[in-house]
Tab-separated table of C-alpha atoms and ligand atoms in Angstrom:
chain	number	residue	atom	x	y	z
A	1	MET	CA	0.079	0.041	-0.022
A	2	SER	CA	2.699	2.483	0.989
A	3	MET	CA	4.483	1.612	-2.294
A	4	ILE	CA	1.395	2.526	-4.301
A	5	VAL	CA	0.978	5.793	-2.461
A	6	ARG	CA	4.626	6.664	-2.990
A	7	ARG	CA	4.212	5.903	-6.658
A	8	LEU	CA	1.191	8.059	-7.082
A	9	SER	CA	2.721	10.963	-5.327
A	10	ARG	CA	5.958	10.762	-7.190
A	11	ALA	CA	4.012	10.672	-10.552
A	12	ALA	CA	1.911	13.632	-9.603
A	13	THR	CA	4.914	15.654	-8.493
A	14	ALA	CA	6.687	14.893	-11.721
A	15	GLY	CA	4.109	16.825	-13.824
A	16	LEU	CA	4.591	19.986	-11.720
A	17	VAL	CA	8.428	19.549	-11.937
A	18	ALA	CA	8.431	19.230	-15.635
A	19	ALA	CA	6.593	22.586	-15.821
A	20	ALA	CA	9.106	24.101	-13.475
A	21	ALA	CA	11.972	22.801	-15.600
A	22	LEU	CA	10.739	24.498	-18.655
A	23	THR	CA	10.344	27.827	-16.793
A	24	ALA	CA	13.880	27.544	-15.427
A	25	ALA	CA	15.357	26.790	-18.825
A	26	ALA	CA	13.508	29.591	-20.460
A	27	HIS	CA	14.488	32.066	-17.697
A	28	SER	CA	18.104	31.091	-17.638
A	29	ALA	CA	18.655	30.909	-21.319
A	30	GLU	CA	18.587	34.727	-21.345
A	31	ALA	CA	21.511	34.872	-18.955
A	32	ALA	CA	23.353	31.881	-20.445
A	33	ASP	CA	25.954	31.923	-17.780
A	34	THR	CA	25.914	28.436	-16.327
A	35	LEU	CA	26.521	25.109	-17.894
A	36	GLY	CA	22.908	24.083	-17.767
A	37	SER	CA	21.570	27.401	-19.108
A	38	ALA	CA	24.178	27.561	-21.896
A	39	ALA	CA	23.465	23.862	-22.956
A	40	ALA	CA	19.679	24.734	-22.838
A	41	GLY	CA	20.437	27.473	-25.414
A	42	GLN	CA	21.816	24.735	-27.697
A	43	GLY	CA	18.800	22.474	-27.058
A	44	ARG	CA	20.779	20.146	-24.810
A	45	TYR	CA	21.052	19.222	-21.084
A	46	PHE	CA	24.229	19.457	-19.173
A	47	GLY	CA	24.280	17.003	-16.274
A	48	THR	CA	26.456	15.571	-13.529
A	49	ALA	CA	26.713	12.339	-11.459
A	50	VAL	CA	25.531	13.009	-7.905
A	51	ALA	CA	26.129	11.201	-4.612
A	52	ALA	CA	23.376	11.420	-2.075
A	53	SER	CA	25.864	11.530	0.760
A	54	HIS	CA	27.337	14.886	-0.477
A	55	LEU	CA	24.039	16.744	-0.874
A	56	GLY	CA	24.289	17.977	2.613
A	57	GLU	CA	27.560	19.779	1.825
A	58	SER	CA	26.577	23.365	1.052
A	59	ASP	CA	29.241	24.156	-1.563
A	60	TYR	CA	28.505	20.830	-3.382
A	61	ALA	CA	24.726	21.598	-3.484
A	62	ALA	CA	25.240	25.222	-4.438
A	63	THR	CA	27.560	24.303	-7.276
A	64	LEU	CA	25.168	21.495	-8.457
A	65	ASP	CA	22.057	23.676	-8.227
A	66	ARG	CA	23.674	26.562	-9.991
A	67	GLU	CA	25.353	24.812	-12.871
A	68	PHE	CA	23.512	21.642	-13.878
A	69	SER	CA	20.224	20.809	-15.566
A	70	SER	CA	20.330	17.015	-15.130
A	71	VAL	CA	21.541	14.562	-12.509
A	72	THR	CA	22.586	10.802	-12.614
A	73	PRO	CA	22.732	8.979	-9.341
A	74	GLU	CA	26.317	7.770	-9.260
A	75	ASN	CA	25.591	4.684	-7.290
A	76	GLU	CA	22.151	4.883	-5.620
A	77	MET	CA	20.007	3.267	-8.343
A	78	LYS	CA	22.361	0.402	-8.881
A	79	TRP	CA	21.056	-3.156	-8.089
A	80	ASP	CA	23.096	-3.560	-4.883
A	81	ALA	CA	21.678	-0.280	-3.511
A	82	THR	CA	18.018	-0.681	-4.574
A	83	GLU	CA	17.364	-4.434	-4.115
A	84	PRO	CA	19.910	-5.746	-1.783
A	85	SER	CA	17.844	-8.830	-0.922
A	86	ARG	CA	15.351	-10.378	-3.378
A	87	GLY	CA	12.074	-8.511	-3.730
A	88	SER	CA	12.936	-6.031	-0.972
A	89	PHE	CA	13.529	-2.596	-2.572
A	90	THR	CA	15.094	0.360	-0.859
A	91	PHE	CA	14.837	3.801	-2.535
A	92	THR	CA	15.834	6.119	0.366
A	93	SER	CA	19.166	7.332	-1.217
A	94	ALA	CA	17.929	7.368	-4.700
A	95	ASP	CA	14.736	9.163	-3.691
A	96	ARG	CA	16.916	11.848	-1.950
A	97	ILE	CA	18.629	12.613	-5.285
A	98	VAL	CA	15.451	12.546	-7.373
A	99	ASP	CA	13.660	14.727	-4.911
A	100	HIS	CA	16.549	17.264	-4.867
A	101	ALA	CA	16.683	17.222	-8.621
A	102	GLN	CA	12.961	17.802	-8.964
A	103	SER	CA	13.067	20.613	-6.405
A	104	GLN	CA	15.653	22.278	-8.716
A	105	GLY	CA	13.818	21.549	-12.072
A	106	MET	CA	16.496	19.156	-13.051
A	107	ASP	CA	16.052	16.033	-15.273
A	108	VAL	CA	17.086	12.642	-13.950
A	109	ARG	CA	18.963	9.963	-15.768
A	110	GLY	CA	18.410	6.492	-14.332
A	111	HIS	CA	21.654	4.467	-13.952
A	112	THR	CA	21.454	1.399	-14.252
A	113	LEU	CA	19.138	-1.509	-14.477
A	114	VAL	CA	21.115	-4.486	-15.705
A	115	TRP	CA	24.868	-4.415	-15.085
A	116	HIS	CA	27.323	-7.211	-14.152
A	117	SER	CA	28.901	-4.992	-11.513
A	118	GLN	CA	27.514	-3.875	-8.072
A	119	LEU	CA	25.186	-6.866	-8.072
A	120	PRO	CA	24.050	-8.165	-4.720
A	121	SER	CA	25.377	-11.466	-3.925
A	122	TRP	CA	21.957	-13.323	-4.299
A	123	VAL	CA	21.754	-12.728	-8.018
A	124	SER	CA	24.717	-14.615	-9.340
A	125	PRO	CA	23.743	-18.129	-7.990
A	126	LEU	CA	20.215	-18.017	-9.567
A	127	GLY	CA	19.436	-20.590	-12.313
A	128	ALA	CA	18.475	-19.285	-15.710
A	129	GLN	CA	14.728	-19.139	-15.367
A	130	ASP	CA	14.920	-17.686	-11.878
A	131	LEU	CA	17.481	-15.097	-13.034
A	132	ARG	CA	15.285	-14.070	-16.047
A	133	THR	CA	12.395	-13.529	-13.579
A	134	ALA	CA	14.627	-11.686	-11.066
A	135	MET	CA	15.903	-9.407	-13.965
A	136	ASN	CA	12.505	-8.486	-15.069
A	137	ALA	CA	11.139	-8.020	-11.532
A	138	HIS	CA	14.198	-5.687	-10.829
A	139	ILE	CA	13.497	-3.644	-13.941
A	140	ASN	CA	9.777	-3.386	-13.061
A	141	GLY	CA	10.375	-2.610	-9.431
A	142	LEU	CA	12.861	0.308	-10.233
A	143	MET	CA	11.053	1.676	-13.251
A	144	GLY	CA	7.710	1.415	-11.562
A	145	HIS	CA	8.828	3.335	-8.550
A	146	TYR	CA	10.039	6.224	-10.697
A	147	LYS	CA	7.520	5.969	-13.535
A	148	GLY	CA	7.140	9.190	-15.389
A	149	GLU	CA	10.140	10.724	-13.517
A	150	ILE	CA	13.278	9.523	-15.388
A	151	HIS	CA	14.342	11.188	-18.621
A	152	SER	CA	16.482	8.279	-19.794
A	153	TRP	CA	17.337	4.871	-18.309
A	154	ASP	CA	20.553	3.131	-18.757
A	155	VAL	CA	18.679	-0.185	-19.293
A	156	VAL	CA	21.891	-2.377	-19.820
A	157	ASN	CA	25.383	-1.223	-18.950
A	158	GLU	CA	28.689	-2.483	-20.282
A	159	ALA	CA	27.528	-5.789	-21.840
A	160	PHE	CA	30.367	-5.971	-24.358
A	161	GLN	CA	34.080	-7.037	-23.736
A	162	ASP	CA	36.892	-4.717	-24.079
A	163	GLY	CA	39.591	-5.452	-26.534
A	164	GLY	CA	39.415	-6.450	-30.112
A	165	SER	CA	36.881	-9.183	-30.207
A	166	GLY	CA	33.626	-7.321	-30.080
A	167	ALA	CA	32.197	-10.226	-28.030
A	168	ARG	CA	29.739	-10.060	-25.167
A	169	ARG	CA	31.190	-9.759	-21.675
A	170	SER	CA	30.818	-12.721	-19.397
A	171	SER	CA	28.225	-12.037	-16.731
A	172	PRO	CA	25.465	-13.947	-14.908
A	173	PHE	CA	23.000	-12.611	-17.546
A	174	GLN	CA	25.088	-13.345	-20.649
A	175	ASP	CA	26.299	-16.719	-19.414
A	176	LYS	CA	22.889	-18.023	-18.307
A	177	LEU	CA	20.507	-16.194	-20.566
A	178	GLY	CA	22.557	-15.689	-23.748
A	179	ASP	CA	22.553	-12.762	-26.103
A	180	GLY	CA	18.886	-12.322	-25.785
A	181	PHE	CA	18.986	-10.918	-22.292
A	182	ILE	CA	19.672	-7.416	-23.613
A	183	GLU	CA	16.547	-7.452	-25.895
A	184	GLU	CA	14.518	-8.800	-23.126
A	185	ALA	CA	15.591	-6.145	-20.685
A	186	PHE	CA	14.611	-3.406	-23.223
A	187	ARG	CA	11.246	-4.971	-23.914
A	188	THR	CA	10.409	-5.182	-20.188
A	189	ALA	CA	11.615	-1.636	-19.673
A	190	ARG	CA	9.502	-0.184	-22.368
A	191	ALA	CA	6.357	-1.794	-20.858
A	192	ALA	CA	7.440	-0.570	-17.311
A	193	ASP	CA	7.683	3.077	-18.284
A	194	PRO	CA	6.770	3.966	-21.903
A	195	ALA	CA	7.721	7.623	-21.345
A	196	ALA	CA	11.377	6.959	-20.519
A	197	LYS	CA	13.993	6.941	-23.160
A	198	LEU	CA	15.729	3.538	-23.148
A	199	CYS	CA	19.601	3.636	-23.516
A	200	TYR	CA	22.329	1.097	-23.935
A	201	ASN	CA	25.475	2.471	-22.141
A	202	ASP	CA	29.106	1.544	-22.482
A	203	TYR	CA	32.761	2.684	-22.229
A	204	ASN	CA	35.606	2.431	-24.769
A	205	THR	CA	32.999	2.781	-27.465
A	206	ASP	CA	33.711	6.497	-28.065
A	207	GLY	CA	35.492	5.988	-31.298
A	208	VAL	CA	35.150	3.401	-34.073
A	209	ASN	CA	36.655	0.201	-32.849
A	210	ALA	CA	35.627	-3.503	-32.527
A	211	LYS	CA	33.683	-2.825	-29.363
A	212	SER	CA	31.716	0.112	-30.670
A	213	ASN	CA	31.192	-1.788	-34.039
A	214	ALA	CA	29.582	-4.715	-31.955
A	215	VAL	CA	27.337	-2.238	-30.178
A	216	TYR	CA	26.523	-0.621	-33.493
A	217	ASP	CA	25.573	-3.893	-35.029
A	218	MET	CA	23.309	-4.673	-31.980
A	219	VAL	CA	21.600	-1.260	-32.192
A	220	LYS	CA	21.052	-1.728	-35.976
A	221	ASP	CA	19.633	-5.162	-35.399
A	222	PHE	CA	17.288	-3.832	-32.620
A	223	LYS	CA	16.043	-0.975	-34.893
A	224	SER	CA	15.454	-3.328	-37.793
A	225	ARG	CA	13.463	-5.853	-35.639
A	226	GLY	CA	11.542	-3.222	-33.610
A	227	VAL	CA	13.287	-3.923	-30.341
A	228	PRO	CA	12.589	-0.799	-28.308
A	229	ILE	CA	15.814	1.275	-27.889
A	230	ASP	CA	15.898	5.028	-27.928
A	231	CYS	CA	19.475	6.115	-27.191
A	232	VAL	CA	23.002	5.016	-26.836
A	233	GLY	CA	25.230	6.334	-23.978
A	234	PHE	CA	28.951	6.976	-24.451
A	235	GLN	CA	30.539	7.043	-21.088
A	236	SER	CA	33.622	9.061	-22.200
A	237	HIS	CA	36.099	8.396	-19.420
A	238	PHE	CA	39.333	9.793	-20.906
A	239	ASN	CA	43.017	9.990	-19.983
A	240	SER	CA	46.361	9.782	-21.638
A	241	ASN	CA	45.776	5.986	-22.175
A	242	SER	CA	42.457	6.621	-23.531
A	243	PRO	CA	42.353	10.043	-25.163
A	244	VAL	CA	39.343	11.696	-26.852
A	245	PRO	CA	39.327	9.746	-30.174
A	246	SER	CA	39.780	11.876	-33.350
A	247	ASP	CA	36.633	10.107	-34.890
A	248	TYR	CA	34.448	10.819	-31.844
A	249	ARG	CA	31.987	13.016	-33.688
A	250	HIS	CA	31.960	10.628	-36.660
A	251	ASN	CA	31.138	7.639	-34.326
A	252	LEU	CA	28.358	9.592	-32.498
A	253	GLN	CA	26.890	10.476	-35.880
A	254	ARG	CA	26.939	6.959	-37.246
A	255	PHE	CA	24.908	5.856	-34.226
A	256	ALA	CA	22.558	8.736	-34.637
A	257	ASP	CA	22.098	7.784	-38.178
A	258	LEU	CA	20.613	4.453	-36.981
A	259	GLY	CA	17.657	6.351	-35.580
A	260	VAL	CA	18.707	6.639	-31.935
A	261	ASP	CA	19.694	9.685	-29.692
A	262	VAL	CA	23.200	9.673	-28.356
A	263	GLN	CA	24.223	10.996	-24.967
A	264	ILE	CA	27.589	11.635	-23.349
A	265	THR	CA	26.832	9.973	-20.154
A	266	GLU	CA	29.923	9.838	-17.731
A	267	LEU	CA	32.378	12.383	-19.064
A	268	ASP	CA	35.663	12.982	-17.292
A	269	ILE	CA	39.053	13.689	-18.753
A	270	GLU	CA	42.115	13.425	-16.452
A	271	GLY	CA	44.572	16.325	-16.710
A	272	SER	CA	44.646	20.004	-15.858
A	273	GLY	CA	45.092	23.478	-17.335
A	274	SER	CA	44.736	24.407	-20.994
A	275	ALA	CA	45.361	20.761	-22.338
A	276	GLN	CA	42.317	19.459	-20.324
A	277	ALA	CA	40.320	22.331	-21.326
A	278	ALA	CA	41.065	21.711	-25.031
A	279	ASP	CA	40.034	18.098	-24.586
A	280	TYR	CA	36.755	19.144	-23.008
A	281	THR	CA	36.148	21.550	-25.911
A	282	LYS	CA	36.584	18.670	-28.390
A	283	VAL	CA	33.941	16.605	-26.578
A	284	VAL	CA	31.356	19.416	-26.352
A	285	GLU	CA	31.977	20.409	-29.996
A	286	ALA	CA	31.478	16.910	-31.088
A	287	CYS	CA	28.149	16.585	-29.315
A	288	LEU	CA	26.893	20.017	-30.634
A	289	ALA	CA	27.777	18.881	-34.173
A	290	VAL	CA	25.492	15.963	-33.921
A	291	SER	CA	21.874	17.049	-33.761
A	292	ARG	CA	20.731	13.770	-32.119
A	293	CYS	CA	23.264	14.243	-29.281
A	294	THR	CA	20.755	15.456	-26.722
A	295	GLY	CA	23.085	16.150	-23.764
A	296	MET	CA	26.246	15.581	-21.863
A	297	THR	CA	26.830	14.501	-18.269
A	298	VAL	CA	30.083	14.829	-16.351
A	299	TRP	CA	30.885	12.068	-13.823
A	300	GLY	CA	30.855	14.182	-10.794
A	301	VAL	CA	30.746	17.783	-9.491
A	302	THR	CA	34.115	18.164	-7.962
A	303	ASP	CA	37.582	16.629	-8.499
A	304	LYS	CA	37.652	15.597	-4.734
A	305	TYR	CA	34.859	13.117	-5.023
A	306	SER	CA	35.695	11.726	-8.512
A	307	TRP	CA	36.238	7.939	-8.762
A	308	ARG	CA	39.533	9.140	-10.468
A	309	SER	CA	40.162	11.959	-7.997
A	310	GLY	CA	44.025	11.627	-8.480
A	311	GLY	CA	43.550	12.581	-12.112
A	312	THR	CA	41.527	15.667	-11.354
A	313	PRO	CA	39.261	14.925	-14.313
A	314	LEU	CA	36.286	17.285	-13.673
A	315	LEU	CA	35.290	20.870	-14.139
A	316	PHE	CA	35.464	22.056	-10.549
A	317	ASP	CA	38.511	21.655	-8.302
A	318	GLY	CA	38.349	20.323	-4.701
A	319	ASP	CA	37.326	23.804	-3.454
A	320	TYR	CA	34.642	24.189	-6.088
A	321	ASN	CA	36.688	26.711	-8.069
A	322	GLU	CA	35.972	26.683	-11.875
A	323	LYS	CA	38.937	25.140	-13.671
A	324	PRO	CA	40.046	26.176	-17.132
A	325	ALA	CA	38.022	23.259	-18.399
A	326	TYR	CA	34.922	24.814	-17.057
A	327	GLY	CA	35.475	28.004	-19.000
A	328	ALA	CA	36.180	26.000	-22.139
A	329	VAL	CA	32.911	23.939	-21.831
A	330	LEU	CA	30.929	27.081	-21.116
A	331	SER	CA	32.469	28.851	-24.060
A	332	ALA	CA	31.984	25.827	-26.338
A	333	LEU	CA	28.288	25.852	-25.293
A	334	GLY	CA	28.080	29.430	-26.355
A	335	GLY	CA	27.766	30.680	-22.755
A	336	SER	CA	29.313	33.906	-21.307
A	337	GLY	CA	30.440	34.635	-17.688
A	338	GLY	CA	33.053	32.136	-17.335
A	339	PRO	CA	36.182	32.401	-15.190
A	340	GLY	CA	37.471	35.954	-15.188
A	341	ASP	CA	34.298	37.538	-16.464
A	342	PRO	CA	32.843	40.051	-14.120
A	343	GLY	CA	29.864	38.802	-12.171
A	344	ASP	CA	30.620	35.154	-12.719
A	345	PRO	CA	29.241	33.657	-9.499
A	346	GLY	CA	31.635	30.747	-9.380
A	347	ASP	CA	34.769	32.805	-10.126
A	348	PRO	CA	36.977	33.183	-7.060
A	349	GLY	CA	38.923	35.879	-8.901
A	350	ASP	CA	35.923	38.232	-8.996
A	351	GLY	CA	36.543	41.194	-6.828
A	352	ALA	CA	40.360	40.650	-7.095
A	353	SER	CA	42.101	44.161	-6.778
A	354	CYS	CA	45.500	45.616	-5.948
A	355	THR	CA	47.125	49.073	-5.428
A	356	ALA	CA	50.622	50.107	-6.391
A	357	THR	CA	52.725	52.781	-4.676
A	358	TYR	CA	56.143	54.156	-5.689
A	359	THR	CA	59.091	55.089	-3.520
A	360	ARG	CA	62.668	56.224	-4.472
A	361	THR	CA	64.923	53.897	-2.429
A	362	ALA	CA	68.339	55.236	-3.512
A	363	ASP	CA	69.605	58.298	-5.266
A	364	TRP	CA	72.850	59.558	-6.824
A	365	SER	CA	73.667	62.320	-9.269
A	366	SER	CA	73.160	60.324	-12.502
A	367	GLY	CA	70.472	57.799	-11.341
A	368	TYR	CA	68.220	56.423	-8.759
A	369	ASN	CA	66.640	53.102	-7.640
A	370	GLY	CA	62.794	53.034	-7.523
A	371	GLN	CA	60.501	50.473	-5.906
A	372	VAL	CA	56.889	49.771	-6.669
A	373	THR	CA	54.920	47.940	-3.833
A	374	ILE	CA	51.928	45.888	-4.905
A	375	THR	CA	49.292	45.262	-2.280
A	376	ALA	CA	46.227	42.849	-2.839
A	377	GLY	CA	42.868	44.089	-2.028
A	378	ALA	CA	40.243	42.313	0.130
A	379	GLU	CA	40.546	39.061	-1.907
A	380	PRO	CA	43.558	36.869	-2.672
A	381	ILE	CA	45.062	37.391	-6.080
A	382	SER	CA	46.999	35.143	-8.433
A	383	SER	CA	48.574	37.786	-10.595
A	384	TRP	CA	48.950	41.536	-10.983
A	385	THR	CA	49.881	44.158	-13.513
A	386	ALA	CA	51.232	47.672	-12.871
A	387	THR	CA	52.222	50.399	-15.317
A	388	VAL	CA	54.993	52.974	-14.612
A	389	THR	CA	55.501	55.979	-16.820
A	390	LEU	CA	59.022	57.422	-16.791
A	391	PRO	CA	59.935	61.040	-17.689
A	392	ALA	CA	60.991	61.041	-21.380
A	393	GLN	CA	64.725	61.492	-20.887
A	394	GLN	CA	65.013	58.678	-18.314
A	395	SER	CA	65.930	55.005	-19.032
A	396	VAL	CA	65.824	51.830	-17.077
A	397	SER	CA	68.959	49.760	-16.871
A	398	SER	CA	67.762	46.887	-14.687
A	399	LEU	CA	64.525	45.566	-13.068
A	400	TRP	CA	64.145	42.825	-10.428
A	401	ASN	CA	61.273	40.819	-9.047
A	402	GLY	CA	59.047	41.727	-12.001
A	403	THR	CA	58.929	41.222	-15.837
A	404	PRO	CA	58.764	44.441	-17.884
A	405	THR	CA	57.442	45.047	-21.369
A	406	TRP	CA	57.882	48.481	-22.940
A	407	SER	CA	55.768	50.851	-25.011
A	408	GLY	CA	57.623	54.088	-25.484
A	409	ASN	CA	58.473	55.277	-21.911
A	410	VAL	CA	55.635	53.344	-20.407
A	411	MET	CA	56.674	49.941	-18.782
A	412	THR	CA	54.026	47.436	-17.966
A	413	VAL	CA	55.306	45.164	-15.213
A	414	ARG	CA	53.996	41.748	-14.421
A	415	PRO	CA	55.122	39.233	-11.654
A	416	SER	CA	58.203	36.999	-12.239
A	417	TRP	CA	57.743	34.664	-9.277
A	418	ASN	CA	55.571	36.878	-6.986
A	419	GLY	CA	52.091	36.862	-8.529
A	420	THR	CA	50.166	35.135	-5.768
A	421	LEU	CA	49.319	37.302	-2.777
A	422	ALA	CA	46.953	36.717	0.083
A	423	ALA	CA	44.259	39.238	0.793
A	424	GLY	CA	46.090	42.430	1.959
A	425	ALA	CA	49.493	41.106	1.401
A	426	SER	CA	52.274	42.965	-0.486
A	427	THR	CA	55.244	42.435	-2.771
A	428	SER	CA	57.428	44.778	-4.617
A	429	PHE	CA	59.609	45.064	-7.727
A	430	GLY	CA	62.482	47.459	-8.134
A	431	PHE	CA	64.454	49.151	-10.923
A	432	THR	CA	67.566	51.299	-11.654
A	433	ALA	CA	67.041	54.286	-13.790
A	434	ALA	CA	69.391	56.762	-15.479
A	435	LYS	CA	68.229	60.365	-15.030
A	436	ASN	CA	69.762	61.682	-18.220
A	437	GLY	CA	69.260	65.236	-17.036
A	438	SER	CA	65.724	64.767	-15.489
A	439	ASP	CA	65.306	64.123	-11.778
A	440	ALA	CA	61.447	63.937	-11.948
A	441	ALA	CA	59.694	61.001	-10.423
A	442	PRO	CA	58.012	58.325	-12.482
A	443	THR	CA	54.218	58.019	-12.423
A	444	VAL	CA	52.651	54.789	-11.259
A	445	GLY	CA	49.347	53.996	-13.186
A	446	THR	CA	46.501	51.611	-12.200
A	447	CYS	CA	47.157	48.261	-10.686
A	448	THR	CA	44.993	45.355	-12.038
A	449	ALA	CA	44.699	41.942	-10.422
A	450	SER	CA	43.147	38.586	-11.255
B	1	G3I	O1	29.816	3.674	0.279
B	1	G3I	C1	30.820	2.777	0.674
B	1	G3I	C2	31.476	3.140	1.991
B	1	G3I	O2	30.507	2.938	3.007
B	1	G3I	C3	32.641	2.219	2.189
B	1	G3I	O3	33.247	2.598	3.363
B	1	G3I	C4	33.530	2.275	1.071
B	1	G3I	C5	34.738	1.347	1.213
B	1	G3I	O4	35.251	0.804	-0.043
B	1	G3I	O5	32.909	1.974	-0.146
B	1	G3I	C6	31.799	2.815	-0.360
B	1	G3I	O6	31.254	2.435	-1.649
B	1	G3I	C7	31.987	2.726	-2.832
B	1	G3I	C8	31.069	3.538	-3.757
B	1	G3I	O7	31.637	3.729	-4.918
B	1	G3I	C9	30.737	4.893	-3.146
B	1	G3I	O8	31.794	5.688	-2.985
B	1	G3I	C10	32.374	1.398	-3.543
B	1	G3I	O9	33.313	0.771	-2.626
B	1	G3I	C11	32.918	1.670	-4.803
B	1	G3I	O10	33.175	0.441	-5.460
B	1	G3I	C12	31.944	2.569	-5.598
B	1	G3I	O11	32.572	2.885	-6.906
B	1	G3I	C13	31.774	3.176	-7.910
B	1	G3I	C14	31.914	2.405	-9.117
B	1	G3I	O12	31.124	2.732	-10.138
B	1	G3I	C15	31.613	0.861	-8.826
B	1	G3I	O13	31.652	0.164	-9.994
B	1	G3I	C16	32.071	4.640	-8.215
B	1	G3I	O14	31.606	5.535	-7.183
B	1	G3I	C17	31.236	5.121	-9.436
B	1	G3I	O15	31.717	6.405	-9.882
B	1	G3I	C18	31.502	4.172	-10.538
B	1	G3I	O16	30.710	4.469	-11.694
B	1	G3I	C19	30.794	3.727	-12.839
B	1	G3I	C20	29.499	3.668	-13.536
B	1	G3I	O17	28.518	3.240	-12.747
B	1	G3I	C21	29.535	2.773	-14.766
B	1	G3I	N1	30.726	3.206	-15.720
B	1	G3I	C22	31.986	3.348	-15.009
B	1	G3I	C23	31.960	4.261	-13.886
B	1	G3I	C24	33.261	4.483	-13.211
B	1	G3I	O18	33.821	3.277	-12.701
């Protein structure tokens, strides 16, 4: 009885939430200054994996709520989490994520119904008929609970082997039910929630290779026989051993040409700085170039909680600062207001400021030493720029603790090693000037900081 009440109330809420999501997207498309709103401007969603256990962390929730328009529970909808003992479903953690997403007008991707990993121990020993019954009951139990509330379900996850064979992966389902288990799972899923998009999801299928060819052949076969499949998920876990493939866009397109949507479902790219940013740009551009690429999901909000945290593969660092990759994604999505832009709510450099003051520290008949002291304002800074205009006759013979560039008699000085300053902290650079007949003091212009 309580299950029925819960189902009805979830379904009723979903209608209201869908309306709220449309309003939020329409509103934020005008500003286009978050990942979600910029993606909405391109007709796409931009999502993230979420862990229920982090939702209570205010910076985590604030970043999630500000930036993303879709969530995927990272572990909470998996079989071990939802049906730890046969027929006994627990949705507490998954409900927490779905409720949070709905309160923010976000879509939810369901991950995942049938997977060889994170299976509770009772599943593997079952005989073939029993396993078939259990698989269908699991699909019905999960999809029934969230009926009408899930944008796309990863119905079957990672059913193909890595490597060159293109064979199916050994698993209880494959080994006992044969190739037909995938088709059966999709048919059961369609009946359980006809409104949900049904996806096949896998990794190392991002470029054209034996594994993606095998998935391609399966999808083609499903489409030709009317087996219900709507989308293919490309996990897109990249690093130096598995870089963004050069035929990524082509591969997405060939699947789309089969008549399915494609989605980037678990994107992360190990690395940092501009190289990581450039790789993220490639992925976003590939998705935007394929009209049936309906959205992208990164596999976590912050580097510190990533399954590959050592590889810092995400868009926000451990302190929720936007990384260069964030700016690259936002820009590729056509958004504005990334790192460094005034008013960007996630930019820790906003409000960065400095002042520059000049003193003469030594003086002799033909020359002098000058010192310019740079002091950070109320926020820490990572760099500064100061201009010094010298009287026309004077020339500078040496400069220390700074890097000058010249335009006429104006020198623009940037840090050499001393760019980073805590709020209110100071550093200085010095120089030796020849007077050449003028003893006038140089003029120090505006100090700018980032
Ligand atoms: O929650 C427990 C904690 O109580 C316990 O102390 C700790 C000790 O190991 O484990 C914690 O659970 C871990 C869980 O993540 C939550 O952090 C599991 O051990 C760990 O195995 C699990 O890893 C997840 C992994 O799937 C399991 O296969 C990752 O978070 C999750 O990001 C990862 O996601 C997969 C996708 O589902 C499918 N595609 C690949 C992707 C990355 O591996």
